[in-house]
């Protein structure tokens, strides 16, 4: 996989501490549940965090030290699961928050995993491929006592992909003198990856939008759509919204800006154009170019934020004219933005459901690895659809049964209940 351009993947906003946002979301949902004090501490804090130095030889013979982290947030429902991020903005707080979100994402779609996340504070475009391989293998060596197909299963995240997953798998297997493809997911197909994995996140976003419009009694065919962030998640979501549901994608953006056409863009053609040129701007078939903020303010039926964390704060949220938001990115709305949108009666279908296709198909990859039996893509997509539709039904049931302010809190109510059940059933070690 090609390394993504670093400029495309900013770190979480400096102003909002992501770990505090996570804890706030858990508190908001726990208020609707009868959660004992000991359990609340567990729900809000990681079980353990590895923080380590990687000392790696660079091509010129010098040594450099990189800070690296792995947070294992909660393993009550199964092995810790979550990606590995390479970005200069990686911090202990960010990794802890992302690992917690994984716990609740896995619980909301009811796959048998806990949550984890890892990362290295590094600007990967500054390093050669051999240097990145040595850095990755050094990290894999540090991770070796913690990870395993039954304990903690990493995956790709920002600036990592199949290549890094294959290096981690190879390092682990060499050191353990075994073959264990299920130690990591997001691998290349020939190394034990699953069909349908690359499209899985955008597919779950499309399925969530389909169910959301159905739930709201609205027609998704012909609905106008704006997509903020035209990378893996956003472009696949746009293409599937268009090709499978007949929605009308009118605007898409990336870090270069936005393109807009009231009569509709061709989502496939824009993606091909971006693949060729590196940006959506300049796409000649579009009627207009907009700024990213102007895209967020468009009067569309559906807005899909698919770029980065904390992309929409309270000020931007006040400008939003869309009726429905389906979150493809992780944490694209700040907690204040959530409040503004709830007051304006905008329905926000949360990330922990809408982008859970990625981890759900990672789960299928792991199942296939354990069985050493590989599924055709149709089966992957069918099983994914079943998980997302059932999770959607559970979410709206919880929304209607509890006096919660928004669908995000309802999602956390469902997820927290599942984690608590596993904790309580496990009992307490004396
Ligand atoms: P990506 O790097 O492929 O795409 C991100 C896109 O956002 C790029 O096109 C970039 O140009 C654009 N972007 C960056 N800054 C922007 C800005 N200010 N305004 C508009 N666009 C901007 O990344 P991705 O894999 O598609 O991930 C996007 C989001 O989805 C992240 O939050 C990620 O955590 C989340 N996510 C992805 C997956 C997955 O499987 N890819 C799974 C779960 C969650």
XYZ file of C-alpha atoms and ligand atoms in Angstrom:
474
model
C 0.000 0.000 0.000
C 1.235 3.487 -0.792
C 2.109 5.634 2.200
C -0.536 8.308 2.581
C 0.656 11.872 2.349
C 1.146 13.113 5.879
C -0.503 16.443 5.158
C -3.690 14.475 4.578
C -3.962 13.095 8.064
C -3.732 15.761 10.736
C -3.554 14.707 14.368
C -6.434 15.289 16.717
C -7.062 18.911 17.528
C -4.731 20.256 20.192
C -7.566 22.040 21.993
C -9.682 18.964 22.695
C -8.076 16.245 24.812
C -9.415 13.089 23.137
C -9.192 11.027 26.309
C -11.338 13.578 28.144
C -13.852 13.487 25.245
C -14.054 9.708 25.539
C -14.569 9.879 29.308
C -17.285 12.528 28.840
C -19.115 10.316 26.341
C -18.982 7.359 28.764
C -20.226 9.514 31.663
C -23.088 10.818 29.478
C -24.240 7.282 28.672
C -23.556 5.797 32.119
C -25.952 8.377 33.585
C -28.772 6.400 31.926
C -27.585 3.103 33.392
C -27.150 1.763 36.886
C -23.344 1.568 36.842
C -21.479 0.733 40.070
C -18.531 2.991 40.931
C -15.926 0.231 40.431
C -17.337 -0.648 37.020
C -17.371 3.014 35.931
C -13.640 3.298 36.646
C -13.038 0.270 34.421
C -15.276 1.634 31.668
C -13.354 4.925 31.594
C -9.730 3.840 31.936
C -7.374 1.478 30.109
C -6.238 -1.728 31.742
C -2.629 -1.145 30.707
C -0.556 1.113 28.472
C 2.838 0.226 27.061
C 4.983 3.321 26.531
C 8.380 2.571 25.129
C 11.431 3.785 23.210
C 12.381 2.286 19.875
C 16.084 2.799 19.148
C 16.593 2.281 15.436
C 19.584 2.625 13.109
C 18.946 5.003 10.202
C 20.389 4.579 6.714
C 23.308 6.917 7.499
C 24.355 4.767 10.472
C 23.055 7.154 13.152
C 20.612 6.055 15.854
C 17.216 7.648 16.487
C 14.789 7.030 19.328
C 11.006 6.982 18.699
C 8.257 7.043 21.326
C 5.754 4.242 20.829
C 2.584 3.202 22.649
C 0.055 0.393 22.876
C -3.035 0.809 25.027
C -5.096 -2.242 26.008
C -8.279 -0.610 27.197
C -10.656 -3.418 28.073
C -10.585 -7.148 27.393
C -13.842 -8.221 29.047
C -15.476 -9.201 25.722
C -12.432 -10.748 24.035
C -8.921 -9.980 22.763
C -7.922 -6.321 22.564
C -8.409 -5.086 19.002
C -7.362 -1.899 17.271
C -5.018 -0.219 14.861
C -1.487 1.130 14.854
C -0.992 4.748 13.831
C 2.184 6.465 12.581
C 1.921 10.210 13.056
C 3.936 12.927 14.820
C 0.803 13.830 16.803
C 0.550 10.415 18.451
C 0.432 10.842 22.231
C -0.386 8.643 25.197
C -3.752 10.459 25.610
C -4.665 9.956 21.954
C -3.799 6.253 22.000
C -5.775 5.743 25.225
C -8.829 7.481 23.734
C -8.683 5.582 20.468
C -8.355 2.270 22.343
C -11.453 3.091 24.403
C -13.484 3.947 21.308
C -12.536 0.521 19.939
C -14.044 -1.196 23.004
C -17.400 0.445 22.447
C -17.301 0.101 18.659
C -16.724 -3.661 18.922
C -19.489 -3.918 21.515
C -22.042 -1.946 19.492
C -21.662 -4.266 16.488
C -21.423 -7.221 18.888
C -18.148 -8.739 17.784
C -16.194 -10.645 20.455
C -13.366 -8.205 21.022
C -12.194 -5.694 23.570
C -10.374 -2.562 22.465
C -6.771 -1.542 21.932
C -4.767 0.988 19.927
C -1.121 1.729 19.320
C 1.091 4.199 17.609
C 4.502 5.666 17.017
C 5.166 9.405 17.215
C 6.796 9.678 13.800
C 6.472 11.626 10.577
C 6.764 8.632 8.224
C 7.406 10.563 5.012
C 10.764 11.638 6.494
C 12.040 8.039 6.462
C 13.065 5.587 3.747
C 11.258 2.281 3.267
C 14.120 0.253 4.842
C 14.093 2.631 7.835
C 10.316 2.246 8.206
C 10.708 -1.520 8.056
C 13.321 -1.470 10.848
C 11.153 0.889 12.938
C 8.108 -1.352 12.433
C 10.028 -4.526 13.256
C 11.457 -2.852 16.369
C 7.904 -1.936 17.462
C 6.701 -5.476 16.697
C 9.504 -6.837 18.899
C 8.374 -4.590 21.774
C 4.767 -5.651 21.186
C 5.582 -9.358 21.004
C 4.865 -10.207 24.691
C 1.532 -8.353 24.517
C 0.046 -9.383 21.188
C -1.273 -12.709 19.918
C -4.312 -14.113 18.133
C -6.036 -14.721 21.497
C -4.746 -11.674 23.373
C -4.306 -8.482 21.318
C -4.727 -8.167 17.555
C -3.424 -4.961 15.922
C -4.599 -3.583 12.556
C -3.813 -0.644 10.243
C -4.642 2.942 11.127
C -3.482 6.346 9.903
C -0.302 5.991 7.776
C -0.063 2.227 8.160
C -1.455 -0.412 5.835
C -0.931 -3.876 4.486
C 2.823 -3.454 4.216
C 3.305 -2.627 7.901
C 0.863 -5.387 8.943
C 2.824 -7.918 6.911
C 6.099 -6.807 8.596
C 4.536 -7.117 12.062
C 3.130 -10.555 11.242
C 6.495 -11.714 9.879
C 8.396 -10.407 12.928
C 5.979 -12.057 15.337
C 5.964 -15.370 13.469
C 9.763 -15.426 13.209
C 10.289 -14.690 16.909
C 7.588 -17.171 17.963
C 8.694 -19.815 15.429
C 5.125 -20.310 14.252
C 2.635 -19.328 11.570
C -0.136 -17.216 13.060
C -1.803 -14.865 10.524
C -4.558 -14.127 13.078
C -2.101 -12.097 15.184
C -2.869 -9.075 13.005
C -5.543 -7.986 10.509
C -5.538 -5.731 7.466
C -2.976 -7.946 5.739
C -2.548 -8.394 2.007
C -4.811 -11.134 0.594
C -1.857 -13.455 -0.095
C -0.694 -13.081 3.511
C -4.095 -14.011 4.938
C -6.096 -10.817 4.392
C -9.852 -10.841 3.790
C -11.671 -9.958 0.640
C -13.871 -6.882 1.113
C -11.664 -5.355 3.849
C -10.606 -2.269 1.889
C -14.227 -1.308 1.127
C -15.617 -2.372 4.525
C -15.618 1.001 6.282
C -17.300 2.838 3.416
C -19.734 -0.057 3.054
C -20.840 0.182 6.695
C -21.264 3.943 6.233
C -23.484 3.322 3.195
C -25.500 0.661 5.065
C -25.941 2.959 8.073
C -27.167 5.744 5.781
C -29.606 3.344 4.104
C -31.022 2.207 7.452
C -31.078 5.785 8.780
C -33.140 7.105 5.870
C -35.488 4.147 6.162
C -35.875 4.758 9.916
C -36.582 8.447 9.334
C -39.117 7.620 6.605
C -37.068 9.371 3.934
C -36.083 8.268 0.473
C -32.353 7.712 0.075
C -32.647 7.377 -3.715
C -32.073 10.876 -5.043
C -31.026 12.230 -1.631
C -28.276 14.840 -1.921
C -24.980 13.970 -0.232
C -21.834 15.907 0.710
C -18.708 14.027 1.761
C -15.938 15.745 3.742
C -12.710 13.777 3.152
C -12.321 11.742 -0.016
C -9.890 9.058 1.147
C -10.532 5.385 1.702
C -13.609 5.680 3.923
C -15.211 8.719 2.228
C -14.715 7.758 -1.404
C -15.950 4.182 -0.954
C -18.992 5.456 0.965
C -19.732 7.970 -1.806
C -19.358 5.410 -4.579
C -21.627 2.901 -2.822
C -24.217 5.538 -1.884
C -24.366 6.400 -5.561
C -24.145 2.937 -7.132
C -26.120 0.859 -4.600
C -28.663 3.351 -3.277
C -29.051 5.861 -6.108
C -28.136 8.802 -3.879
C -26.938 12.001 -5.519
C -23.392 12.891 -4.388
C -23.219 16.642 -5.007
C -20.031 17.638 -3.150
C -16.816 16.013 -1.973
C -13.640 17.423 -0.459
C -10.126 16.633 0.625
C -7.368 18.684 2.160
C -7.079 20.629 -1.148
C -10.693 21.926 -0.991
C -14.119 20.872 -2.253
C -15.857 20.334 -5.578
C -19.597 20.836 -5.960
C -22.240 20.260 -8.592
C -25.884 20.700 -7.675
C -26.913 18.258 -10.386
C -24.562 15.591 -9.030
C -20.952 14.496 -9.408
C -19.823 11.086 -10.618
C -18.280 9.670 -7.428
C -16.252 7.044 -9.318
C -14.902 9.582 -11.791
C -13.888 12.022 -9.031
C -12.013 9.231 -7.244
C -10.206 8.269 -10.438
C -9.327 11.927 -10.934
C -7.990 12.155 -7.355
C -5.961 8.958 -7.817
C -4.386 10.516 -10.910
C -3.769 14.030 -9.605
C -3.657 13.628 -5.810
C -6.575 16.039 -5.186
C -10.299 16.441 -5.906
C -9.903 20.102 -6.777
C -9.480 20.776 -10.471
C -11.999 18.084 -11.396
C -13.271 19.676 -14.586
C -16.792 18.208 -14.592
C -17.713 19.970 -11.332
C -19.633 23.217 -11.622
C -17.932 24.941 -8.692
C -15.095 24.733 -6.208
C -15.823 25.438 -2.546
C -13.852 25.615 0.667
C -14.207 22.782 3.137
C -16.233 25.007 5.462
C -18.614 25.879 2.598
C -19.110 22.159 1.937
C -20.119 21.633 5.568
C -22.749 24.367 5.252
C -24.392 22.982 2.090
C -28.120 22.375 2.272
C -27.969 18.636 1.580
C -29.970 15.680 2.871
C -26.904 13.795 4.116
C -23.478 14.945 5.288
C -20.725 12.334 5.663
C -17.673 13.573 7.603
C -14.905 11.184 6.549
C -11.719 13.179 7.126
C -10.377 13.517 10.631
C -11.102 13.749 14.328
C -12.648 16.957 15.708
C -13.241 18.266 12.165
C -16.529 19.934 13.153
C -16.580 22.103 16.246
C -19.532 24.032 17.704
C -18.996 27.025 15.382
C -18.949 24.885 12.247
C -21.874 22.828 13.578
C -23.978 26.027 13.703
C -23.430 26.348 9.931
C -24.515 22.774 9.123
C -27.719 22.674 7.030
C -27.843 18.915 6.416
C -30.705 16.945 7.963
C -28.727 13.765 8.643
C -25.063 13.142 9.465
C -23.503 9.705 9.163
C -19.983 9.667 10.620
C -17.402 7.748 8.587
C -14.440 9.319 10.424
C -13.625 8.548 14.045
C -14.783 11.332 16.358
C -15.397 13.974 13.648
C -17.657 16.054 15.925
C -16.470 17.671 19.139
C -18.788 17.143 22.162
C -19.889 20.813 21.825
C -20.779 20.256 18.175
C -22.907 17.285 19.228
C -24.865 19.561 21.569
C -25.424 22.177 18.854
C -26.626 19.580 16.337
C -28.965 17.920 18.863
C -30.541 21.339 19.500
C -30.971 21.861 15.740
C -32.653 18.435 15.349
C -29.937 17.098 13.056
C -29.810 13.311 13.325
C -26.216 12.158 13.873
C -25.607 8.451 13.309
C -22.390 7.829 15.233
C -18.983 6.613 14.124
C -18.943 3.588 16.408
C -21.699 2.135 14.220
C -21.194 3.828 10.849
C -17.477 3.082 10.432
C -17.512 -0.248 12.282
C -17.338 -2.118 8.969
C -13.542 -1.942 9.127
C -13.226 -3.761 12.425
C -16.107 -6.097 11.589
C -14.358 -7.339 8.452
C -11.121 -7.488 10.462
C -13.017 -9.871 12.718
C -14.006 -11.913 9.643
C -10.344 -11.902 8.562
C -9.337 -13.276 11.981
C -12.092 -15.928 11.844
C -10.868 -16.992 8.385
C -7.265 -17.066 9.662
C -8.251 -19.258 12.622
C -10.194 -21.616 10.353
C -7.631 -21.458 7.527
C -10.661 -21.250 5.264
C -11.242 -18.174 3.129
C -14.591 -16.679 2.149
C -15.683 -15.193 -1.176
C -16.382 -11.447 -1.117
C -20.166 -12.000 -1.353
C -20.120 -13.829 1.988
C -18.032 -11.092 3.610
C -20.476 -8.423 2.418
C -23.541 -10.427 3.475
C -22.189 -11.042 6.988
C -21.190 -7.384 7.263
C -24.670 -6.253 6.265
C -26.249 -8.536 8.870
C -24.010 -7.146 11.645
C -24.624 -3.505 10.699
C -28.397 -3.896 10.287
C -28.723 -5.716 13.630
C -26.537 -3.115 15.337
C -28.625 -0.329 13.804
C -31.826 -1.906 15.144
C -30.273 -2.237 18.618
C -29.214 1.395 18.470
C -32.609 2.836 17.552
C -34.336 0.566 20.097
C -32.063 2.008 22.798
C -32.686 5.530 21.466
C -36.423 5.092 21.777
C -36.386 3.219 25.100
C -34.178 5.716 26.953
C -34.593 9.441 27.291
C -31.166 10.028 25.735
C -30.263 13.313 24.020
C -28.867 11.774 20.862
C -28.058 8.591 18.970
C -24.427 8.651 20.105
C -25.427 8.353 23.726
C -27.828 5.553 22.737
C -24.949 3.720 21.031
C -22.830 4.025 24.179
C -25.749 2.803 26.295
C -25.945 -0.374 24.159
C -22.177 -0.856 24.156
C -21.657 -0.181 27.864
C -24.410 -2.629 28.777
C -22.662 -5.346 26.763
C -19.249 -4.637 28.319
C -20.770 -4.539 31.808
C -22.526 -7.860 31.287
C -19.245 -9.514 30.327
C -17.493 -7.922 33.332
C -20.203 -8.982 35.766
C -20.451 -12.506 34.344
C -16.678 -12.865 34.764
C -16.904 -12.073 38.486
C -14.129 -10.523 40.550
C -10.774 -12.087 41.319
C -10.404 -12.249 45.122
P -7.500 8.618 4.270
O -6.191 9.199 4.631
O -7.592 7.608 3.194
O -8.513 9.806 3.878
C -8.642 10.984 4.613
C -9.115 12.053 3.624
O -9.435 13.239 4.356
C -8.065 12.454 2.603
O -8.653 12.513 1.312
C -7.656 13.871 3.033
O -7.240 14.687 1.956
C -8.932 14.357 3.645
N -8.755 15.496 4.538
C -7.757 15.741 5.421
N -7.950 16.913 6.031
C -9.113 17.413 5.536
C -9.843 18.590 5.782
N -9.447 19.485 6.659
N -11.006 18.752 5.104
C -11.413 17.836 4.195
N -10.748 16.738 3.923
C -9.611 16.521 4.586
O -8.098 8.063 5.631
P -9.304 7.030 5.836
O -8.753 5.683 6.038
O -10.351 7.253 4.809
O -9.817 7.517 7.256
C -10.643 8.679 7.377
C -11.322 8.633 8.731
O -12.053 7.417 8.824
C -10.364 8.652 9.927
O -10.999 9.314 10.994
C -10.226 7.189 10.269
O -9.852 6.989 11.623
C -11.653 6.735 9.990
N -11.743 5.291 9.815
C -11.168 4.693 8.737
C -11.257 3.318 8.617
C -10.677 2.607 7.445
O -10.856 1.379 7.362
N -10.050 3.293 6.502
C -11.927 2.553 9.590
C -12.525 3.208 10.666
C -12.424 4.581 10.764
